Short mmCIF file of C-alpha atoms in Angstrom, two decimals:
data_model
loop_
_atom_site.label_atom_id
_atom_site.label_comp_id
_atom_site.label_asym_id
_atom_site.label_seq_id
_atom_site.Cartn_x
_atom_site.Cartn_y
_atom_site.Cartn_z
CA MET H 1425 121.98 160.32 111.51
CA LEU H 1426 118.80 160.88 109.36
CA ARG H 1427 120.44 158.43 106.47
CA SER H 1428 120.70 155.79 109.81
CA ILE H 1429 117.21 156.36 110.93
CA LEU H 1430 116.28 155.82 107.60
CA ILE H 1431 118.02 153.03 106.19
CA PHE H 1432 117.52 150.88 109.51
CA PRO H 1433 113.65 150.00 109.22
CA ILE H 1434 113.75 149.37 105.14
CA HIS H 1435 116.83 147.16 105.94
CA LEU H 1436 115.70 145.25 108.91
CA SER H 1437 112.86 144.86 106.73
CA PHE H 1438 114.56 143.18 103.83
CA GLN H 1439 116.61 141.13 106.51
CA LEU H 1440 113.41 139.66 108.13
CA ILE H 1441 111.47 138.67 105.42
CA ASN H 1442 114.62 137.10 103.66
CA LEU H 1443 114.97 135.15 106.67
CA GLY H 1444 111.22 133.82 106.93
CA PHE H 1445 111.51 133.08 103.49
CA TRP H 1446 113.99 130.97 103.57
CA GLY H 1447 113.27 129.61 107.14
CA SER H 1448 110.23 128.61 106.46
CA LEU H 1449 110.55 126.58 103.52
CA VAL H 1450 113.39 124.78 105.00
CA ILE H 1451 110.96 124.13 108.39
CA VAL H 1452 108.84 122.79 105.54
CA PHE H 1453 110.67 120.44 103.77
CA GLY H 1454 112.53 119.65 107.36
CA LEU H 1455 108.84 117.72 108.62
CA ILE H 1456 108.62 116.34 105.18
CA LYS H 1457 111.71 115.01 106.09
CA LEU H 1458 110.96 113.54 109.74
CA LEU H 1459 107.66 112.36 108.45
CA ILE H 1460 109.61 110.36 105.69
CA PRO H 1461 112.56 108.54 107.41
CA PHE H 1462 114.23 106.92 104.35
CA ALA H 1463 117.53 107.49 104.22
CA ALA H 1464 117.98 108.64 100.47
CA PHE H 1465 114.82 110.75 100.37
CA ARG H 1466 116.39 112.27 103.65
CA ASN H 1467 119.38 113.11 102.27
CA PHE H 1468 117.81 114.73 98.90
CA LEU H 1469 115.81 116.48 100.85
CA LEU H 1470 118.41 117.64 102.75
CA SER H 1471 120.51 118.82 99.87
CA ILE H 1472 117.66 121.38 98.58
CA MET H 1473 117.67 122.20 102.19
CA HIS H 1474 121.15 122.82 101.96
CA ARG H 1475 120.86 125.42 98.78
CA MET H 1476 118.10 127.02 100.62
CA TYR H 1477 120.45 127.94 103.63
CA PHE H 1478 122.77 129.27 101.59
CA SER H 1479 120.84 131.07 99.15
CA PHE H 1480 119.90 132.81 102.67
CA GLY H 1481 122.83 133.60 103.72
CA ILE H 1482 124.39 134.96 100.27
CA LEU H 1483 120.98 136.94 99.90
CA SER H 1484 121.77 138.55 103.31
CA VAL H 1485 124.72 139.33 102.82
CA ALA H 1486 123.90 141.00 99.40
CA PHE H 1487 121.60 143.17 101.46
CA ILE H 1488 123.99 144.40 103.92
CA LYS H 1489 126.00 145.31 100.88
CA MET H 1490 123.34 146.98 99.32
CA PHE H 1491 122.70 149.35 102.39
CA ASN H 1492 126.18 150.22 103.76
CA ARG H 1493 129.19 151.37 101.78
CA ILE H 1494 131.34 148.56 102.86
CA GLU H 1495 134.66 146.48 101.86
CA ILE H 1496 134.26 142.95 102.89
CA ARG H 1497 137.88 142.07 102.50
CA ILE H 1498 138.37 138.09 102.76
CA GLU H 1499 141.66 136.35 102.68
CA ILE H 1500 142.28 132.56 101.91
CA ASP H 1501 146.23 131.47 102.68
CA LYS H 1502 144.98 128.42 100.97
CA ALA H 1503 142.42 126.52 98.06
CA LEU H 1504 139.35 125.15 99.37
CA SER H 1505 137.03 121.99 98.20
CA LYS H 1506 133.36 121.31 98.47
CA ASP H 1507 134.53 117.80 99.08
CA LYS H 1508 136.18 117.97 101.57
CA TRP H 1509 135.69 118.03 105.66
CA TYR H 1510 136.68 120.74 107.43
CA LEU H 1511 136.22 121.78 111.41
CA ILE H 1512 136.27 125.78 111.60
CA THR H 1513 137.40 127.78 115.23
CA ALA H 1514 136.61 131.37 115.01
CA ASN H 1515 135.92 133.68 117.54
CA HIS H 1516 132.33 135.43 117.86
CA ILE H 1517 131.83 138.68 118.22
CA SER H 1518 127.96 139.05 116.60
CA TYR H 1519 124.67 136.89 115.46
CA LEU H 1520 126.18 138.19 112.13
CA ASP H 1521 129.01 136.26 112.36
CA ILE H 1522 126.77 133.65 111.74
CA ILE H 1523 125.33 134.51 108.32
CA LEU H 1524 129.28 135.85 107.15
CA MET H 1525 130.03 132.10 107.84
CA ILE H 1526 127.59 130.94 105.74
CA ASP H 1527 127.81 133.37 102.90
CA PHE H 1528 131.90 132.55 103.09
CA CYS H 1529 131.20 128.74 102.94
CA ALA H 1530 128.51 129.13 99.84
CA PRO H 1531 131.16 128.79 97.28
CA ARG H 1532 133.69 127.05 98.77
CA ILE H 1533 133.36 124.23 101.22
CA PRO H 1534 130.34 122.05 102.58
CA PRO H 1535 127.37 123.42 104.69
CA PRO H 1536 127.99 124.37 107.52
CA LYS H 1537 126.80 123.28 110.32
CA PHE H 1538 126.81 125.44 114.05
CA PHE H 1539 126.72 124.56 117.43
CA LEU H 1540 124.34 126.17 118.35
CA LYS H 1541 123.08 127.34 122.30
CA LYS H 1542 120.14 125.29 123.47
CA GLU H 1543 117.92 128.70 124.33
CA LEU H 1544 118.40 129.58 120.27
CA ILE H 1545 115.69 126.36 119.81
CA TRP H 1546 113.10 129.14 120.00
CA LEU H 1547 114.55 131.80 118.20
CA PRO H 1548 111.75 132.50 115.44
CA PHE H 1549 112.32 130.76 112.01
CA VAL H 1550 116.13 130.66 112.88
CA GLY H 1551 115.95 127.43 116.07
CA ILE H 1552 113.27 124.88 113.81
CA GLY H 1553 115.35 125.76 110.95
CA ALA H 1554 118.31 124.95 112.34
CA TRP H 1555 116.50 121.56 113.74
CA ALA H 1556 115.91 120.53 110.36
CA LEU H 1557 119.20 120.72 109.05
CA ASP H 1558 120.67 118.47 111.72
CA MET H 1559 122.80 121.38 113.94
CA PRO H 1560 123.24 120.39 117.44
CA PHE H 1561 121.68 122.30 120.28
CA MET H 1562 124.32 122.30 122.77
CA ARG H 1563 122.63 122.37 126.83
CA ARG H 1564 125.99 125.04 128.84
CA TYR H 1565 126.13 123.60 132.69
CA SER H 1566 128.08 126.08 135.24
CA ARG H 1567 130.89 124.26 136.58
CA GLU H 1568 128.52 124.49 140.43
CA PHE H 1569 125.38 123.30 138.46
CA VAL H 1570 127.05 119.85 137.26
CA ALA H 1571 128.45 119.78 141.13
CA LYS H 1572 124.96 119.36 142.64
CA ASN H 1573 123.75 117.43 139.87
CA PRO H 1574 126.69 114.98 138.85
CA HIS H 1575 124.80 112.92 136.55
CA LEU H 1576 124.37 116.12 133.80
CA ARG H 1577 128.26 115.78 133.69
CA GLY H 1578 129.56 115.11 129.79
CA LYS H 1579 125.95 115.74 128.62
CA ASP H 1580 127.38 118.23 125.90
CA ILE H 1581 129.93 115.45 124.82
CA GLU H 1582 127.31 112.93 124.46
CA THR H 1583 125.21 115.76 121.98
CA THR H 1584 128.70 116.39 120.23
CA LYS H 1585 129.10 112.80 119.67
CA HIS H 1586 126.00 111.79 118.44
CA TYR H 1587 125.88 114.51 115.62
CA CYS H 1588 129.46 113.80 114.45
CA GLU H 1589 127.93 110.20 113.60
CA ARG H 1590 125.47 111.57 111.76
CA TYR H 1591 128.06 113.90 109.14
CA ILE H 1592 130.35 110.88 108.71
CA ASP H 1593 128.67 110.03 104.84
CA LYS H 1594 128.97 113.49 103.66
CA PRO H 1595 131.27 116.39 103.89
CA THR H 1596 130.51 118.78 106.17
CA THR H 1597 132.06 121.52 107.78
CA VAL H 1598 131.36 121.52 111.26
CA ILE H 1599 131.71 125.14 112.89
CA ASN H 1600 132.50 125.81 116.45
CA PHE H 1601 132.50 129.22 117.66
CA VAL H 1602 135.61 128.07 120.59
CA GLU H 1603 134.44 130.67 122.98
CA GLY H 1604 131.30 129.24 124.08
CA THR H 1605 129.92 133.10 124.02
CA ARG H 1606 129.60 136.52 121.88
CA PHE H 1607 132.59 138.77 123.14
CA THR H 1608 131.19 141.79 125.01
CA LEU H 1609 133.69 143.99 127.41
CA GLU H 1610 131.37 143.19 130.08
CA LYS H 1611 131.93 139.48 129.58
CA HIS H 1612 135.57 139.59 128.85
CA ALA H 1613 136.06 141.75 131.99
CA LYS H 1614 133.94 139.25 133.94
CA ARG H 1615 135.87 136.27 133.05
CA LYS H 1616 139.14 138.13 133.11
CA SER H 1617 140.26 136.88 129.80
CA PRO H 1618 144.17 137.61 128.97
CA PHE H 1619 143.33 138.05 125.54
CA SER H 1620 142.78 141.86 124.86
CA HIS H 1621 140.22 141.60 121.56
CA LEU H 1622 139.06 137.93 122.52
CA MET H 1623 137.25 135.57 125.24
CA ARG H 1624 139.64 132.87 126.55
CA PRO H 1625 138.73 129.42 124.10
CA LYS H 1626 137.27 126.44 125.74
CA ALA H 1627 138.81 123.80 124.44
CA GLY H 1628 136.61 120.16 125.66
CA GLY H 1629 133.91 120.78 122.58
CA ILE H 1630 136.78 121.31 120.47
CA ALA H 1631 138.69 118.32 121.63
CA PHE H 1632 136.04 115.44 121.24
CA THR H 1633 134.99 116.91 118.30
CA LEU H 1634 138.49 116.04 117.01
CA SER H 1635 138.56 112.62 118.86
CA ALA H 1636 134.66 111.73 117.08
CA MET H 1637 135.65 112.92 113.63
CA GLY H 1638 139.79 114.12 113.26
CA ASN H 1639 140.40 110.99 110.69
CA LEU H 1640 137.34 112.97 108.25
CA PHE H 1641 138.80 115.92 108.73
CA SER H 1642 140.88 117.58 105.88
CA ASN H 1643 141.54 120.67 107.55
CA ILE H 1644 141.30 123.21 110.45
CA LEU H 1645 140.43 126.33 109.41
CA ASP H 1646 141.43 128.94 111.92
CA ILE H 1647 138.73 131.74 111.08
CA THR H 1648 139.10 135.21 112.77
CA ILE H 1649 135.99 137.86 112.27
CA ALA H 1650 136.73 141.04 112.91
CA TYR H 1651 134.78 144.35 112.55
CA PRO H 1652 136.80 147.69 112.25
CA ASN H 1653 135.38 150.94 113.48
CA SER H 1654 132.44 149.11 114.84
CA ARG H 1655 131.57 148.27 118.48
CA HIS H 1656 127.82 147.06 117.38
CA PRO H 1657 128.09 145.17 114.63
CA MET H 1658 124.94 144.19 113.91
CA MET H 1659 122.96 147.43 114.70
CA ASP H 1660 125.82 149.32 112.43
CA MET H 1661 125.02 146.77 109.85
CA LEU H 1662 121.40 147.68 109.67
CA SER H 1663 121.77 150.86 110.32
CA GLY H 1664 124.08 151.60 107.12
CA ARG H 1665 127.08 152.64 109.45
CA MET H 1666 129.34 149.53 109.09
CA THR H 1667 132.29 150.31 106.88
CA LYS H 1668 134.80 147.19 107.16
CA ILE H 1669 134.46 143.48 107.59
CA ILE H 1670 137.15 141.14 108.04
CA ILE H 1671 137.51 137.54 107.57
CA ASP H 1672 140.95 135.98 107.74
CA VAL H 1673 141.37 132.07 107.30
CA THR H 1674 144.53 130.13 108.10
CA THR H 1675 144.60 126.68 107.33
CA LEU H 1676 145.82 124.22 109.19
CA PRO H 1677 146.59 120.58 109.30
CA VAL H 1678 144.81 117.84 111.32
CA THR H 1679 148.13 116.07 113.34
CA GLN H 1680 147.58 112.93 115.50
CA GLU H 1681 149.01 115.45 118.22
CA LEU H 1682 145.69 117.11 117.88
CA ILE H 1683 143.52 113.75 118.62
CA GLY H 1684 143.16 112.34 121.97
CA ASP H 1685 141.26 111.54 124.93
CA TYR H 1686 140.92 115.01 126.08
CA PHE H 1687 138.79 114.51 129.40
CA ASN H 1688 141.08 111.23 130.96
CA ASP H 1689 144.44 112.07 129.40
CA GLU H 1690 145.88 115.01 131.60
CA HIS H 1691 148.98 115.21 128.94
CA PHE H 1692 147.01 115.51 125.94
CA GLN H 1693 144.45 118.01 127.75
CA ALA H 1694 147.53 120.19 128.76
CA ARG H 1695 149.30 119.88 125.00
CA PHE H 1696 145.62 120.94 123.28
CA GLN H 1697 145.25 123.68 125.92
CA THR H 1698 148.38 125.03 124.64
CA TRP H 1699 147.81 124.67 121.38
CA ILE H 1700 144.18 126.22 121.09
CA ASN H 1701 145.58 129.12 123.31
CA THR H 1702 148.60 129.46 120.89
CA LEU H 1703 145.95 129.70 117.83
CA TRP H 1704 143.94 132.76 120.54
CA GLU H 1705 147.51 134.40 121.29
CA LYS H 1706 147.88 134.60 116.93
CA LYS H 1707 143.99 135.53 116.71
CA ASN H 1708 144.42 137.96 119.21
CA ALA H 1709 147.37 139.70 117.82
CA ARG H 1710 145.88 139.57 114.60
CA MET H 1711 142.77 141.49 115.69
CA ARG H 1712 144.89 144.04 117.80
CA ALA H 1713 146.16 145.53 114.03
CA TRP H 1714 142.85 145.52 112.44
CA MET H 1715 141.39 147.11 115.13
CA ASN H 1716 143.86 149.63 116.60
#
């Protein structure tokens, strides 16, 4: 307990300084990129910003290893490449997931683009930094809200399409936390998820991304993230109490059966929902084995 109390403020300071330093640099370069809108110059600046982005993730994970007696187990079933496009589907437990995904991608695949909640744009350094890196911010509407405001129907899909078009010219990794929110016991119970360790997956966003970019993606990477022995990953990590992280990567083909009109073709929608639910059943089985 005393060790955790002593470690927390030191480790938190290291992580905040790391975030502030790289976030500030990315924001400055992002503003220059905004002011000088020549495509070649923008791409040059973006390549430098991606290196900063990766440096943040790598250094953050280095601090995690320094302050925790931890094993980070990464299992990948096939070779990956920096020259290919990937779509990552992953479960979402903690904000720590994002740091781990950046660090995972850095030596292996192109820079990851996260689909972020619109509220995160106000998060210091993170929000404007993500905007500078051309990441999409999604605004979630409840069914009840859309029913009262039908003109907002499909806005998330329009945003997805707009950003997907930006990624066509250079290899990119698109990350979709398919559950749409972080896993908590309260949310799990409230939403009556059929999966013991996961939230129910939302198929619309990933289906549309595949429709927009499916012919570019080399593979889908189905990633399962787990923190055995940890119920509060961020606090445990900052306090030096985290002992194990598992990142399991299954490489899947992008077949024509996964590309279709999810919102207007009922047969395709049913097939796609069956596919994503099957992925989640397998993911849940892995989680159950690791967490019990």
